[in-house]
Short mmCIF file of N, CA, C and O in Angstrom, two decimals:
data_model
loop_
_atom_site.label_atom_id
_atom_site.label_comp_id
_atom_site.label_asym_id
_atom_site.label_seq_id
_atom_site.Cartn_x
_atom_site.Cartn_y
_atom_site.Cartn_z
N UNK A 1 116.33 135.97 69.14
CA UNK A 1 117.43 135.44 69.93
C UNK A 1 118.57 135.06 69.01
O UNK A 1 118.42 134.50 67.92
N UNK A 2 119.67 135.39 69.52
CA UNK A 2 121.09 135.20 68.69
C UNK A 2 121.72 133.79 69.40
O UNK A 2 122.12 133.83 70.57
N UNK A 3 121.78 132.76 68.74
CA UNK A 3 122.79 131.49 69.03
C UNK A 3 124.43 131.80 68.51
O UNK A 3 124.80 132.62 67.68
N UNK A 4 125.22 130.87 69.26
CA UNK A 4 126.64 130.70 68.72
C UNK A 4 126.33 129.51 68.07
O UNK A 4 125.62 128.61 68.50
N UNK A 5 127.05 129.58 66.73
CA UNK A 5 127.18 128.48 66.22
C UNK A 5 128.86 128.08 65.41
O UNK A 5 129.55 128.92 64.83
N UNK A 6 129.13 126.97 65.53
CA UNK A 6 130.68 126.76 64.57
C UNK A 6 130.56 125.57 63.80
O UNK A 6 129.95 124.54 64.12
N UNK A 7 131.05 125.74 63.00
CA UNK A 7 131.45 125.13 61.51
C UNK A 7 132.28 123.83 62.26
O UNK A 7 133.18 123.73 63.11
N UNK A 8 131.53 122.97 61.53
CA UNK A 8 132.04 121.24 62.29
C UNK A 8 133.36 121.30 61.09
O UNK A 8 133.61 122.21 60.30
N UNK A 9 133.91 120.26 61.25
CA UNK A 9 135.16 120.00 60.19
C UNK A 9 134.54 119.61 59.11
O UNK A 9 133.33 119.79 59.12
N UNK A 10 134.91 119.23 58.34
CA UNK A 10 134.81 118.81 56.34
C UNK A 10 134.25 117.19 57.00
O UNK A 10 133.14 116.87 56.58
N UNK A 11 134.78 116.41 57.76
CA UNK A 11 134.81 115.03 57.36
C UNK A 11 134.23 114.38 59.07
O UNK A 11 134.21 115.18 60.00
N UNK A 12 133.86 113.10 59.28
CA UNK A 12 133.06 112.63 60.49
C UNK A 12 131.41 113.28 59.97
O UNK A 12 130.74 113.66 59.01
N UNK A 13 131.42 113.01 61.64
CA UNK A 13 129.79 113.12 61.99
C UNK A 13 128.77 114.16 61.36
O UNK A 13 127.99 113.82 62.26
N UNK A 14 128.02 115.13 60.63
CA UNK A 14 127.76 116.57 60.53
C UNK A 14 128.94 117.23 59.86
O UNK A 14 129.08 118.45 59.89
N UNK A 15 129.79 116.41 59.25
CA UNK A 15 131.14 117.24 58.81
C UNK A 15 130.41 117.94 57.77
O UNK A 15 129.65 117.47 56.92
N UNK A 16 130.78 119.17 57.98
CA UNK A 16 130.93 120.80 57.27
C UNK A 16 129.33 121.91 57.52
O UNK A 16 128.97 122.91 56.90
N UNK A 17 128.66 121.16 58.73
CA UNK A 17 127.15 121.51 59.12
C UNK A 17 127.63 122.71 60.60
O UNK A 17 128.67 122.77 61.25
N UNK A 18 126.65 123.32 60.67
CA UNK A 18 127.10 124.44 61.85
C UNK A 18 126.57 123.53 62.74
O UNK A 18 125.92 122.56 62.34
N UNK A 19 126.82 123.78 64.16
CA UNK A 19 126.43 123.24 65.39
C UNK A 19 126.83 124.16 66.38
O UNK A 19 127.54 125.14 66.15
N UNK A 20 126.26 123.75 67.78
CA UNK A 20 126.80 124.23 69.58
C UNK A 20 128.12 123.64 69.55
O UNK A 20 128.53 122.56 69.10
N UNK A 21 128.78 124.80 70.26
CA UNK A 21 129.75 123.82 71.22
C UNK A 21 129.75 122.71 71.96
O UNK A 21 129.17 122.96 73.01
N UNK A 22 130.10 121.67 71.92
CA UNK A 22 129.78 120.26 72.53
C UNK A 22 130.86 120.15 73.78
O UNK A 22 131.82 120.88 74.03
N UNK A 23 130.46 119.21 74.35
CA UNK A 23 131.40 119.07 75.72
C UNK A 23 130.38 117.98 76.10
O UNK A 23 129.29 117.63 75.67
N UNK A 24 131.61 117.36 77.59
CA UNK A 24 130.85 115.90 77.93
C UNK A 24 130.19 116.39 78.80
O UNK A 24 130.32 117.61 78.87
N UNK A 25 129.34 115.82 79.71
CA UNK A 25 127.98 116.16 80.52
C UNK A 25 128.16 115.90 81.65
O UNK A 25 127.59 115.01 82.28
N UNK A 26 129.34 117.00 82.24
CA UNK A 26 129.61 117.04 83.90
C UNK A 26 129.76 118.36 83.83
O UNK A 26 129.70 119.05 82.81
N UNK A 27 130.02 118.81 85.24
CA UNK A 27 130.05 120.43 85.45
C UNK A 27 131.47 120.73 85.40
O UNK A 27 131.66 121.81 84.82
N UNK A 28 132.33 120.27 85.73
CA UNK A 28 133.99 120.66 84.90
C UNK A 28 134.11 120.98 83.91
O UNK A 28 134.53 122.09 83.61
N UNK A 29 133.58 119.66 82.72
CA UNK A 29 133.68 120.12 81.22
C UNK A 29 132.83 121.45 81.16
O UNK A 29 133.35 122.52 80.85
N UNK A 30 131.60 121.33 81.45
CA UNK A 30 130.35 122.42 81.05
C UNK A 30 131.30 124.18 81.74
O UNK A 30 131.29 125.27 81.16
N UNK A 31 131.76 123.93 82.64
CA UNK A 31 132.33 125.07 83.39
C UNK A 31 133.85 125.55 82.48
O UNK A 31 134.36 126.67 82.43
N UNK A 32 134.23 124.47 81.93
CA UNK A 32 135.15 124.63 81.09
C UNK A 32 135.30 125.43 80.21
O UNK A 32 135.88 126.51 80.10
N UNK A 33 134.50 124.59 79.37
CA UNK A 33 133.80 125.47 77.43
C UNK A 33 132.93 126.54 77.73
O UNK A 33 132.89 127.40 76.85
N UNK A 34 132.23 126.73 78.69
CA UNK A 34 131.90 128.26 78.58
C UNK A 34 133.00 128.85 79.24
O UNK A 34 133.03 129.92 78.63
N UNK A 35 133.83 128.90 79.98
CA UNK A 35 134.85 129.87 80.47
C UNK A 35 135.93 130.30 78.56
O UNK A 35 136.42 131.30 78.03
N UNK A 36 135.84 129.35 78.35
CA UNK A 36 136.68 129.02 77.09
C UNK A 36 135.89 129.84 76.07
O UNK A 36 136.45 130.84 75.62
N UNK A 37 134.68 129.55 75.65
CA UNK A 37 133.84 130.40 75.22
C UNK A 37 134.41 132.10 74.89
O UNK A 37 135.05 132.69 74.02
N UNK A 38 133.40 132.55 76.76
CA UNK A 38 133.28 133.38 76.75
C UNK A 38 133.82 133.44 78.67
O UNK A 38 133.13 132.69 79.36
N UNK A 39 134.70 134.08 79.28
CA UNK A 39 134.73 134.36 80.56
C UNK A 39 133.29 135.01 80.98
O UNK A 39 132.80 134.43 81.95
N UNK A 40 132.67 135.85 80.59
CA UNK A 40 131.69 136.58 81.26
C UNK A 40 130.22 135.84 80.97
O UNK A 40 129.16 136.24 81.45
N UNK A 41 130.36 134.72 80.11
CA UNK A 41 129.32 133.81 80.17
C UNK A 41 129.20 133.45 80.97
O UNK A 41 130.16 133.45 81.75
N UNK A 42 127.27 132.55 81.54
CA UNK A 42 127.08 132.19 82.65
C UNK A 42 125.40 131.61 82.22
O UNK A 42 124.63 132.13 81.41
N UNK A 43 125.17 130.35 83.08
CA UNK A 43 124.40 129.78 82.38
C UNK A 43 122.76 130.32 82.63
O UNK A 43 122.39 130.79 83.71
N UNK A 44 122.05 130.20 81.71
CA UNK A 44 120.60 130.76 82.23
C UNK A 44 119.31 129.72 82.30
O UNK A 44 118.19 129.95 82.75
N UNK A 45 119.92 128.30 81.60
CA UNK A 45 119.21 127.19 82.49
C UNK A 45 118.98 126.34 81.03
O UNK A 45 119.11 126.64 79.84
N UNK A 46 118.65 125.38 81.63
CA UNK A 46 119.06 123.58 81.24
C UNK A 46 117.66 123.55 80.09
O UNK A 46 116.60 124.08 80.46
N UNK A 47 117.74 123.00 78.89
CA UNK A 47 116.32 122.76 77.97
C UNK A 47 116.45 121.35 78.70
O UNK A 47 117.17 121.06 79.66
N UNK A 48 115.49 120.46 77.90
CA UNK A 48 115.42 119.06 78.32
C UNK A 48 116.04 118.52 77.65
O UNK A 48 116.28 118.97 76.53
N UNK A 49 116.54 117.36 78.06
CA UNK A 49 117.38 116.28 78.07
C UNK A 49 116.77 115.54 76.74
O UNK A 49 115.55 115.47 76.89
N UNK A 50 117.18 114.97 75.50
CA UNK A 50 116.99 114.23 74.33
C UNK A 50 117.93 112.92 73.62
O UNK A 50 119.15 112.77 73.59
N UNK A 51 117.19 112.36 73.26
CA UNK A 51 118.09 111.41 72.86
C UNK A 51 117.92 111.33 70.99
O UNK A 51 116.81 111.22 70.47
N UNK A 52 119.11 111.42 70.24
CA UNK A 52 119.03 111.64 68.79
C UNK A 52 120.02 110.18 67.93
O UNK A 52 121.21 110.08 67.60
N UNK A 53 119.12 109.47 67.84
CA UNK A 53 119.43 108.11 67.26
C UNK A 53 119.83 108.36 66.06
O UNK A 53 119.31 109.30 65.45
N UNK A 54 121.11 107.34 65.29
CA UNK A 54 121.99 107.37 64.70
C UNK A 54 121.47 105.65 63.92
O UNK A 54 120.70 104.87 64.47
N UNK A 55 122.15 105.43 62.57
CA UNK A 55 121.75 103.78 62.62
C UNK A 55 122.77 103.04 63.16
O UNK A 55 123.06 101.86 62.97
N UNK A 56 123.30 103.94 63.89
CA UNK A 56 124.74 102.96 65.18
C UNK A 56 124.17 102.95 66.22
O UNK A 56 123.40 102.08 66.60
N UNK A 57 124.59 104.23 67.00
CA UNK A 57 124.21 104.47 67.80
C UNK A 57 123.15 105.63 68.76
O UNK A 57 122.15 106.17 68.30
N UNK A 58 123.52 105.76 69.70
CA UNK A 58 122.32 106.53 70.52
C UNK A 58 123.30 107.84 71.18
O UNK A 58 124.23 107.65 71.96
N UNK A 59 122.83 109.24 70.64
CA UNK A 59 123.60 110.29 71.29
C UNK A 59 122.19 111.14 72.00
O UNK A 59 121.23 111.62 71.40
N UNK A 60 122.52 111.11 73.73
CA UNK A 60 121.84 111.94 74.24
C UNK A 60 122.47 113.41 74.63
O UNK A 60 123.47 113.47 75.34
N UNK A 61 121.88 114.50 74.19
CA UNK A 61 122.04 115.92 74.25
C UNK A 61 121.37 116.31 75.27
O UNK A 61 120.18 116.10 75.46
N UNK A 62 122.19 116.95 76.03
CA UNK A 62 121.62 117.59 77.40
C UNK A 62 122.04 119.35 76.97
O UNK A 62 123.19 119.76 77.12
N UNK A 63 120.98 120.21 76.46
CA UNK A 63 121.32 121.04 75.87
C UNK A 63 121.09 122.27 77.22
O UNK A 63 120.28 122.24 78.14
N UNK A 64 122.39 123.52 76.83
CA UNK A 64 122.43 124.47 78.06
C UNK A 64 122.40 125.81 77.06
O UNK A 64 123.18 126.02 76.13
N UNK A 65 121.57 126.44 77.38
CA UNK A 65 120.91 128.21 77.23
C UNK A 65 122.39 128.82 78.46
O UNK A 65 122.61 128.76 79.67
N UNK A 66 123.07 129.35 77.23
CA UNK A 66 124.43 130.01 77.89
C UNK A 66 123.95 132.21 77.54
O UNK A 66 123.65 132.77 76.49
N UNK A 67 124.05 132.58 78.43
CA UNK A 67 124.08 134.10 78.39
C UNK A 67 125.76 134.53 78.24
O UNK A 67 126.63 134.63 79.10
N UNK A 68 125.79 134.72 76.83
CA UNK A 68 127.22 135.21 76.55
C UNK A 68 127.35 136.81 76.10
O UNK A 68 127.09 137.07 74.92
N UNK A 69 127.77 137.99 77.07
CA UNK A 69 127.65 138.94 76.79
C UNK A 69 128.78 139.66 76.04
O UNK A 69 129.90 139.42 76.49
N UNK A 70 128.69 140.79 74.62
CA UNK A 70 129.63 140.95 73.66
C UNK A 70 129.97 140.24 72.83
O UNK A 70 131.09 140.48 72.37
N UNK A 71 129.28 139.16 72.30
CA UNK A 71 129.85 137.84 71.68
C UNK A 71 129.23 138.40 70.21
O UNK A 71 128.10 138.87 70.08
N UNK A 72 130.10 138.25 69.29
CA UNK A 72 130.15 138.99 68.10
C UNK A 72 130.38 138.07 66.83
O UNK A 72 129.65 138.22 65.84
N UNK A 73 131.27 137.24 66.84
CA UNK A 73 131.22 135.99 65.73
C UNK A 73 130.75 135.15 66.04
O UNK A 73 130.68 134.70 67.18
N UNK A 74 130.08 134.54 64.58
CA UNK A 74 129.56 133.59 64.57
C UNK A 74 128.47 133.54 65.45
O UNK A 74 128.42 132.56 66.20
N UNK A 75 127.64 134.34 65.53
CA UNK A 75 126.12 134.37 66.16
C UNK A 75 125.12 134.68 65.17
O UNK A 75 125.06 135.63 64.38
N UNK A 76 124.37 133.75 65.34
CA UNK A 76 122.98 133.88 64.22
C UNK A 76 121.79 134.02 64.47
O UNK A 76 121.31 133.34 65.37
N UNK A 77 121.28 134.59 64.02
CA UNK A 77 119.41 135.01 64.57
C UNK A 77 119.34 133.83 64.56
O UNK A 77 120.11 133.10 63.94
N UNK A 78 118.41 133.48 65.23
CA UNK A 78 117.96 131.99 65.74
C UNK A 78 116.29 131.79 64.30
O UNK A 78 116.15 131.21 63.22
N UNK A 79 115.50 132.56 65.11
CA UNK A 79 114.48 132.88 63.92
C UNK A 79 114.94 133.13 62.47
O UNK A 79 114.05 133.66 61.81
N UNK A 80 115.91 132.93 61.87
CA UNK A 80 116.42 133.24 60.34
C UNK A 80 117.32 132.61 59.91
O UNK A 80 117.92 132.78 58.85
N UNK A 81 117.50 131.77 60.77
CA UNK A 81 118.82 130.77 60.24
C UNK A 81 118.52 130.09 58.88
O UNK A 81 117.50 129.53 58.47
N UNK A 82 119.82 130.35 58.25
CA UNK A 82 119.85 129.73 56.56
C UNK A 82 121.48 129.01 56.37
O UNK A 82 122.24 128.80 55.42
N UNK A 83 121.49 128.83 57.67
CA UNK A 83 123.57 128.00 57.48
C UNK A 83 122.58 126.35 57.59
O UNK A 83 121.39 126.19 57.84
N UNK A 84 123.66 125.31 57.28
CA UNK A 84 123.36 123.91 56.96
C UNK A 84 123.50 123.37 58.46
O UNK A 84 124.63 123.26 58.93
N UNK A 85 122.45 123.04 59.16
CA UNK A 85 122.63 122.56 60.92
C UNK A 85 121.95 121.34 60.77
O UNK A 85 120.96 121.13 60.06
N UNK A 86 122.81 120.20 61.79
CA UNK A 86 122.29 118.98 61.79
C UNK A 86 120.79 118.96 62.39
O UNK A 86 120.35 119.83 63.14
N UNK A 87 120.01 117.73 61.88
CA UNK A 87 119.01 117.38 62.87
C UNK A 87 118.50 117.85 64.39
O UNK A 87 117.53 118.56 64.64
N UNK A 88 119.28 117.34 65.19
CA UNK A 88 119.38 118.02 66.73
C UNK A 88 119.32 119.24 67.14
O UNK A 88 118.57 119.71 68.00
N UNK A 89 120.37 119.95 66.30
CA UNK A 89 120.12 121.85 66.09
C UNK A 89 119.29 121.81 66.45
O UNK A 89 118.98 121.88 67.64
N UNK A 90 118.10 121.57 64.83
CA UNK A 90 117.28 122.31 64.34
C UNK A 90 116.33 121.65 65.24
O UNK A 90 115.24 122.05 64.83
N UNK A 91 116.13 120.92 66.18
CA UNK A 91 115.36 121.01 67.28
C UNK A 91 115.33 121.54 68.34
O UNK A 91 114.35 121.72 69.06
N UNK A 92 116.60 121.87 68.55
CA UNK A 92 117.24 122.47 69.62
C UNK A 92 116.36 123.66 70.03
O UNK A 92 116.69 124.38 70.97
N UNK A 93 116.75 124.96 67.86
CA UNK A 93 116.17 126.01 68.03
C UNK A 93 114.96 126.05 67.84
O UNK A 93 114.52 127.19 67.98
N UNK A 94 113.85 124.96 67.47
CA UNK A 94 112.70 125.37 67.65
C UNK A 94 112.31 125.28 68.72
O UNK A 94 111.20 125.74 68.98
N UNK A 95 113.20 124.58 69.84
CA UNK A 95 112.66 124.89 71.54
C UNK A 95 113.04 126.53 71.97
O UNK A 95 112.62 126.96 73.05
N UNK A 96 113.88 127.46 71.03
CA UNK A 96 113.56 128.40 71.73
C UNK A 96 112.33 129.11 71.20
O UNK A 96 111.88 130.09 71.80
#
């Protein structure tokens, strides 16, 4: 399986680590960033819901399995990944 992944900024949270596209956790935003994405994306269903503690605070990830067809940058074998991905990722992809 091929994931999208993008390069966080240099500085903050995971700065300079690959990650998902993030968005807030309503169906506007979610309908948003995949249109933004990809138009011909469309979702193929919800992993479970997690919560990934910080020594601040508490970020819960409600992670979405997006079917993006033609999508050509920045996609990585999921099974072979060797880019620098935060914590959460790398749980992410061992749920697939």
């Amino acid at each position: 399986k091929e994931v999208f992944l993008k390069k966080r900024p240099g500085r903050g949270i995971w700065g300079g680590l690959w990650s998902f596209v993030e968005c807030d956790d309503n169906a506007e935003a979610i309908d948003l960033a995949i249109r933004q994405h990809n138009d011909s994306a469309k979702i193929i269903r919800r992993l479970s819901k997690f919560k990934h503690t910080f020594t601040h605070f508490n970020l819960w990830i409600n992670p979405i399995l997006v079917d993006s067809p033609g999508g050509l940058a920045n996609y990585y074998d999921a099974g072979s990944l060797a880019l620098g991905t935060p914590a959460p990722v790398k749980k992410i992809l061992q749920e697939l």
